[in-house]
XYZ file of C-alpha atoms in Angstrom:
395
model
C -15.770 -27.455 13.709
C -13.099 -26.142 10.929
C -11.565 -22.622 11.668
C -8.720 -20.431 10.934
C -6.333 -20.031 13.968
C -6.732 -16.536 15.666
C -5.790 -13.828 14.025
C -5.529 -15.358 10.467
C -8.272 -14.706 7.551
C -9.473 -16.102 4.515
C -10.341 -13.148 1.978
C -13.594 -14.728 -0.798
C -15.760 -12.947 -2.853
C -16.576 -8.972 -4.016
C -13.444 -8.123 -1.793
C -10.779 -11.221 -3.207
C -12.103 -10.374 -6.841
C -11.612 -6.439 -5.906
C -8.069 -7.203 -4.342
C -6.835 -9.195 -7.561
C -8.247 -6.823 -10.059
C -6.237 -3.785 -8.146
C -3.079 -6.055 -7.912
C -3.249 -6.438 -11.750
C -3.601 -3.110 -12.554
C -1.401 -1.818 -10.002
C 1.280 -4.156 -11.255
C 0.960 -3.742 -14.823
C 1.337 -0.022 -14.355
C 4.466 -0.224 -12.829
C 5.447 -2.492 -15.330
C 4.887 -0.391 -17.699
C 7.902 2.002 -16.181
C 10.170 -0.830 -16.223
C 9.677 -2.802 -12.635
C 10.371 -6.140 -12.300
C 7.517 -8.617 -10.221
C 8.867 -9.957 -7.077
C 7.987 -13.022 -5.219
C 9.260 -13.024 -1.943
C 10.547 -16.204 0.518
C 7.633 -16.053 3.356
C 10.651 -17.093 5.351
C 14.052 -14.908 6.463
C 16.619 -16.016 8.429
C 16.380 -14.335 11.888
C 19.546 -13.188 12.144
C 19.735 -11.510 9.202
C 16.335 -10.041 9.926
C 16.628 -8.698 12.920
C 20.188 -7.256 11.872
C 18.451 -5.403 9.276
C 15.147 -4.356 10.419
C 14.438 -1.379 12.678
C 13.534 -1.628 16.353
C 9.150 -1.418 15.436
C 9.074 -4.556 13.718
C 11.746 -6.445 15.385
C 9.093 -6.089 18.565
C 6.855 -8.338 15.748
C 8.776 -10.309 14.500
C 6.602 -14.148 14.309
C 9.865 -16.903 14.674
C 9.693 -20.330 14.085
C 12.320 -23.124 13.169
C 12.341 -24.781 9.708
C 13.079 -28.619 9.422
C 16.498 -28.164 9.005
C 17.002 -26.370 12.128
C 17.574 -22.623 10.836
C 15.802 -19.971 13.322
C 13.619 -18.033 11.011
C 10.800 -15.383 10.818
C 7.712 -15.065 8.517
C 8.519 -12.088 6.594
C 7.318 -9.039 8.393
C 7.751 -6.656 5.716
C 8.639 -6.956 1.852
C 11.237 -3.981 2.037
C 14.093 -6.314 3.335
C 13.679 -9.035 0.728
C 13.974 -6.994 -1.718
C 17.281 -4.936 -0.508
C 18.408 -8.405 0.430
C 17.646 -9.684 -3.514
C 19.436 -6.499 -4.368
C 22.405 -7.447 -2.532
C 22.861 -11.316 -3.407
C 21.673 -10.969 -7.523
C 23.083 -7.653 -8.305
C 26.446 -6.179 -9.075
C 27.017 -2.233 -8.985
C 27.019 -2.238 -12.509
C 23.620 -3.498 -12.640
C 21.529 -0.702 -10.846
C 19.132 0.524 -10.223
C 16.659 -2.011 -9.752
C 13.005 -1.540 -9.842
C 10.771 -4.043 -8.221
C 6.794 -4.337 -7.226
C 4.947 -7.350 -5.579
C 2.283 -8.238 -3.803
C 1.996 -10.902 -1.088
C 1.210 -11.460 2.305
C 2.983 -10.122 4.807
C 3.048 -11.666 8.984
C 3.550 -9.610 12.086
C 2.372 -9.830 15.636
C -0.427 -7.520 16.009
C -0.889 -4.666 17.967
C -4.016 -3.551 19.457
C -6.473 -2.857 19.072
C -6.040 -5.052 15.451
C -6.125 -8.638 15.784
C -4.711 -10.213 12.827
C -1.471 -11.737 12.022
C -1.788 -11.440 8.299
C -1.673 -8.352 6.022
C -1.738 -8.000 2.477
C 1.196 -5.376 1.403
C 1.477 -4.221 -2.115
C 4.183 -1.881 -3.068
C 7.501 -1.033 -5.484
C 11.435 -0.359 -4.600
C 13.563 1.739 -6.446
C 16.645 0.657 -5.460
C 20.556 1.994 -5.724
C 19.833 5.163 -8.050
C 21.136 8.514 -7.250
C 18.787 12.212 -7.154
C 15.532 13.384 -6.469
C 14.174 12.123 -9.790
C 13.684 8.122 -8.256
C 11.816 9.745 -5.262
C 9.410 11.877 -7.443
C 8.947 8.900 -10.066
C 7.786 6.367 -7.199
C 5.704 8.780 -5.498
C 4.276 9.582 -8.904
C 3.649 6.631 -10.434
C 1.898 5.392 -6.692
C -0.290 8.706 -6.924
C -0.932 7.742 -10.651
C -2.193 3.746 -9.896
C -4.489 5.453 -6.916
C -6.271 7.426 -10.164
C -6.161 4.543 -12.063
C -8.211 2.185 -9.409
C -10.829 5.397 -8.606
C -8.549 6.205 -5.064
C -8.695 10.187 -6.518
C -9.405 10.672 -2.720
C -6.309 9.351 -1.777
C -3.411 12.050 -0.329
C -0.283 12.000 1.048
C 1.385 13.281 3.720
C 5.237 14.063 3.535
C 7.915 14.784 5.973
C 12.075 14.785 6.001
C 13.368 12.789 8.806
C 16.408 14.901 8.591
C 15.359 17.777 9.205
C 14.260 16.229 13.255
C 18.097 14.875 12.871
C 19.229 17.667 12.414
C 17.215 19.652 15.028
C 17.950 16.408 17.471
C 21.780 16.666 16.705
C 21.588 19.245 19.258
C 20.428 18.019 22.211
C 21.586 14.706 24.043
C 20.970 11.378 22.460
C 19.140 9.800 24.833
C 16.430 12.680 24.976
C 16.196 12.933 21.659
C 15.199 9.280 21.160
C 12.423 10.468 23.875
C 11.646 13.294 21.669
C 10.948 10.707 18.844
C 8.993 7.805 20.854
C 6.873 10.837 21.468
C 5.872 11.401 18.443
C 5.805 8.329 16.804
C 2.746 7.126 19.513
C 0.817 10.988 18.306
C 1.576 11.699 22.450
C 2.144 15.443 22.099
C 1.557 15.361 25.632
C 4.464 13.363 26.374
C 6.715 15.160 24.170
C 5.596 18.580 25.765
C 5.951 16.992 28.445
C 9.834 16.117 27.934
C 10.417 19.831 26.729
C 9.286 21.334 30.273
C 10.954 18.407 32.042
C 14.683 20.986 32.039
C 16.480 17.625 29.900
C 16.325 20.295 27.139
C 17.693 23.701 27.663
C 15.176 26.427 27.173
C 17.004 27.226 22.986
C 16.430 24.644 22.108
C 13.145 23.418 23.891
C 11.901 26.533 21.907
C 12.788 25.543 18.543
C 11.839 22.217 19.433
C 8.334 23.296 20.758
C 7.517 24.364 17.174
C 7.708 20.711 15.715
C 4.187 19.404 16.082
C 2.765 22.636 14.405
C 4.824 22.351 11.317
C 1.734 20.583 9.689
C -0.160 21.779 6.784
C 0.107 22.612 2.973
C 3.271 23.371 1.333
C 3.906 26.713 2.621
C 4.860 25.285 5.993
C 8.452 24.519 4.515
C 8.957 28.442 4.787
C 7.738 28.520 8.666
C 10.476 25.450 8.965
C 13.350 27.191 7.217
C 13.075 29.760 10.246
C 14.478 27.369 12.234
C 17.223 25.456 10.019
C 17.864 28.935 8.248
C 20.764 27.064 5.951
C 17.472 24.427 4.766
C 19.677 21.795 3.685
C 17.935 18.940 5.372
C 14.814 20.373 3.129
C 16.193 20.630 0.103
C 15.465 16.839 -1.357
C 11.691 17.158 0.095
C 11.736 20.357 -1.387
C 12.352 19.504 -5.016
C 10.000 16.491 -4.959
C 6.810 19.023 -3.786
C 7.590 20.988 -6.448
C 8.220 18.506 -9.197
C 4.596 16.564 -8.205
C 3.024 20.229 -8.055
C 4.084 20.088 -11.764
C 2.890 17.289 -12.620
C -0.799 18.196 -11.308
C -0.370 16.645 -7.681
C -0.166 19.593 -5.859
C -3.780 19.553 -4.147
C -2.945 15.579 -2.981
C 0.013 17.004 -1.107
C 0.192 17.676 2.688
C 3.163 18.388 4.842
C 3.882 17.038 8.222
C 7.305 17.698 9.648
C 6.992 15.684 12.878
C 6.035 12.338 10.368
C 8.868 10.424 12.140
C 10.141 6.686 11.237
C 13.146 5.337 12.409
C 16.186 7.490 11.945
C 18.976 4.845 11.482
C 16.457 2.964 8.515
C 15.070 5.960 6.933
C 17.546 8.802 5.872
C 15.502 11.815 3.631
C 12.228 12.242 2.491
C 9.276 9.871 3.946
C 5.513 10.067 3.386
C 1.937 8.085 4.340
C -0.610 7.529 2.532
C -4.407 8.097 3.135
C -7.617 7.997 1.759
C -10.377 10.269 2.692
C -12.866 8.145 3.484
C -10.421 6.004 5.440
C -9.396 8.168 8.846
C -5.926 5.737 9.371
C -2.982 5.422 6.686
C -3.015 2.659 4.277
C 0.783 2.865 3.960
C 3.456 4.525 3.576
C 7.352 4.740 2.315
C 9.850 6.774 1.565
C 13.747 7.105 1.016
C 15.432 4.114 3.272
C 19.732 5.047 2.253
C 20.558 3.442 6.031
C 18.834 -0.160 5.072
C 20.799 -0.331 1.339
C 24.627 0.969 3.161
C 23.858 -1.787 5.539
C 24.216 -4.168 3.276
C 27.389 -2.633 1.858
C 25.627 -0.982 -0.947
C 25.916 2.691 -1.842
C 23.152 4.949 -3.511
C 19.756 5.667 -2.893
C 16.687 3.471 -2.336
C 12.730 4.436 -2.229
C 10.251 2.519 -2.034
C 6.294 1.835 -0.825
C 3.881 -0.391 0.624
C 0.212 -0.315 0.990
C -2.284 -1.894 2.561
C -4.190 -4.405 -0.701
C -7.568 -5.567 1.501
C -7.925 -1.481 2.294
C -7.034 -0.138 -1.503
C -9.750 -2.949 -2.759
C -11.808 -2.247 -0.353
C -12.239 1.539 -1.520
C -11.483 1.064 -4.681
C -13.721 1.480 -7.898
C -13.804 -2.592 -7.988
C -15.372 -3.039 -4.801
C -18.751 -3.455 -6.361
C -17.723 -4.975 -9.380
C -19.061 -8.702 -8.543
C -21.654 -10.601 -11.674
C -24.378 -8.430 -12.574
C -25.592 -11.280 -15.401
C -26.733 -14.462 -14.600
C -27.163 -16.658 -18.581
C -28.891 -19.712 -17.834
C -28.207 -22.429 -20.223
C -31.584 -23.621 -20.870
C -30.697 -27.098 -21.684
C -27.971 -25.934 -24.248
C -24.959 -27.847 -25.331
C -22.157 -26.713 -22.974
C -20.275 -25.847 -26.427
C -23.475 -23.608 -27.653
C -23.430 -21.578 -24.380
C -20.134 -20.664 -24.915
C -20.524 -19.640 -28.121
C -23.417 -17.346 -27.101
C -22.111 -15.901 -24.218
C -18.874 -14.743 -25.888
C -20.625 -11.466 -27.692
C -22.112 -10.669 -23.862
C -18.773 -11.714 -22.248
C -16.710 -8.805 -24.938
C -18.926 -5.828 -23.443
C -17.073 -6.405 -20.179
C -20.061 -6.756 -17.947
C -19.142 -9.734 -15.248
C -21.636 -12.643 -15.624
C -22.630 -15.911 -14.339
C -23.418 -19.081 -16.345
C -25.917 -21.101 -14.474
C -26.213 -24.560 -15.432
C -29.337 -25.932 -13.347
C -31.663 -27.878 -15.375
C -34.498 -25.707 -13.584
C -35.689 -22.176 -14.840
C -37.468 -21.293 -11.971
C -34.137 -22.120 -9.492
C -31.719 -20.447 -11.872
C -34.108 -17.079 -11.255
C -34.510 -17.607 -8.005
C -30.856 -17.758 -7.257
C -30.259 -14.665 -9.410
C -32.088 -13.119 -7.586
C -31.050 -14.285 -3.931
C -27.317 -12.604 -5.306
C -28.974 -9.831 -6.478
C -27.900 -9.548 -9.598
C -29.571 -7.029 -12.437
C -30.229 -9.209 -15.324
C -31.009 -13.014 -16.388
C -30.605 -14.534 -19.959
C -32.210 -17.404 -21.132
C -30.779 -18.567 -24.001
C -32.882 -21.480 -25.173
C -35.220 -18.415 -25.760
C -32.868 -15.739 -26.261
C -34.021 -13.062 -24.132
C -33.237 -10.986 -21.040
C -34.917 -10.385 -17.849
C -34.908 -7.085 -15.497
C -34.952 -8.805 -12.157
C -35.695 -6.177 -9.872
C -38.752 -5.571 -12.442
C -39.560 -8.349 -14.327
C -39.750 -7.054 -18.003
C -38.234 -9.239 -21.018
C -36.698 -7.822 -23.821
C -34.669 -9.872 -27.141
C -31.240 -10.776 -26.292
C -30.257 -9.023 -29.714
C -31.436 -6.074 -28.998
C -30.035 -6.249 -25.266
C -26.772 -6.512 -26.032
């Protein structure tokens, strides 16, 4: 019996076709703003992964040894290739760079998922300085949503130093506490911590008023209350109000306990969800710690979504053949010919080359399809009710 080791999948059919289609037009949109494709090694060296990464996916990380003996990982996440590309291809002089991809990405899951493999799609803007690269990332990701029928799709932003700067205060190791809390969603645990006396009753007050500092956009004022100087707001701030400009406003929710980890992620971060989808699909935001790790100075955003769950939403989800032409007997070089004026209306279609009408029908209609074309006899069939009309007219 042939099967796919555990946890891997092959992705066929409606969903592959949906996946490639919102690839393409994902990809050519942010080509159209200048960003360079990106084809990632699967493979990193594991020292300089682990080095690099923060502490969630080094927990992940799949090793293995290649044939000349170098410890390696299957690239967890497409983030550090690029930074790493950055670093190795790209003098000072040279920046920003702009890159998108799409490939597969390996980690060891967690439960309750089972798989190995994901598919990530997603864009860096890396080594620029201001608030304008965060607002054109997050716009131009807001924009491709529209653009593959995602106008469901919101997103959820926070400032990771703003909880630095509210953590400054307390001792480091309770702080880090703090954060585990809230990264698992255990408000429990983190209330927990607050009553536990680690945290002196100041600031287990201010503290206390973290997890409520969710909403819409007037829940910056509620937070400025307790940072009254607002600095750590300021970038997150700016981008709100620039994407409420640019029509975005009603896509935008604010969550100031969103937490990621501090020494990777240094200003604005966001998730992204869809509606109909109760988990994110992604997520990104501004990662300065990964790029002056590296030695490089200046500002990096960047993204990375979930492909199998965008497809799977997306406005290409049904878009399999709706057409099945049966060749009737026809010269392969006379099909073609007289498929090509059904083929420019954009409708997907099938050519079925069995010598048999009957079969070619029958398997039409096994699929499902709508319509089937003879053209010996140039003329359709409704399948679902049977009628026949002239293929001229048809089309």
């Amino acid at each position: 019996m042939s099967r796919l080791p555990k946890g891997c999948t092959n992705v066929g059919g409606s969903l592959a076709s949906a996946m490639q289609k919102c690839r393409s037009e994902m990809i050519s949109h942010m080509h159209s703003y200048g960003y360079q494709t990106f084809w990632p090694s699967a493979l990193q060296l594991f020292e300089s992964a682990w080095e690099h990464l923060p502490l969630s996916l080094r927990k992940r990380l799949i090793t293995l040894n290649t044939p000349f003996g170098e410890p390696c990982c299957l690239r967890a996440d497409i983030t550090l290739a690029a930074v790493s590309y950055l670093a190795s291809h790209f003098s000072p002089e040279e920046r920003p760079l702009r890159l998108c991809y799409a490939d597969r990405i390996y980690k060891t899951p967690v439960r309750p998922d089972i798989y190995l493999e994901g598919f990530q799609i997603g864009a860096e803007l890396l080594g620029w300085e201001g608030e304008g690269a965060d607002v054109e990332l997050i716009f131009l990701l807001l924009q491709s949503m529209d653009m593959l029928g995602l106008e469901d799709s919101f997103l959820v932003l926070g400032d990771v130093t703003f909880l630095q700067q509210l953590l400054s205060e307390i001792d480091r190791k309770t702080g880090q506490s703090l954060l585990s809390a809230l990264e698992k969603g255990s408000y429990a645990e983190y209330f927990s911590i607050l009553k536990s006396g680690r945290v002196d009753t100041y600031h287990a007050q201010r503290l206390s008023e973290i997890p409520s500092l969710k909403g819409d956009l007037h829940i910056l004022r509620e937070a400025e209350i307790l940072l009254p100087d607002n600095t750590s707001l300021a970038s997150l701030k700016k981008i709100l109000s620039a994407l409420k400009d640019l029509g975005y406003g009603n896509r935008l929710k604010v969550d100031l306990s969103l937490v990621r980890e501090l020494n990777y992620y240094s200003g604005p971060i966001f998730d992204v969800y869809i509606s109909r989808h109760g988990r994110s699909i992604g997520g990104g935001g501004r990662y300065d710690g990964l790029l002056s790790s590296y030695g490089i100075l200046g500002q990096a955003i960047g993204f990375a979504l979930d492909l199998e769950l965008i497809a799977s939403f997306s406005k290409y989800t049904l878009a399999v053949p709706s057409i099945m032409v049966w060749s009737g007997g026809l010269s392969p070089s006379r099909v073609f010919s007289k498929t090509e004026p059904i083929r420019q209306k954009n409708t997907p279609l099938e050519i079925s080359w069995n010598p048999i009408r009957d079969d070619s029908i029958h398997l039409a209609r096994m699929r499902k399809l709508q319509w089937w074309i003879d053209l010996s006899e140039n003329t359709v069939m409704e399948l679902e009710t049977g009628e026949i009309a002239a293929l001229g007219e048809w089309i």
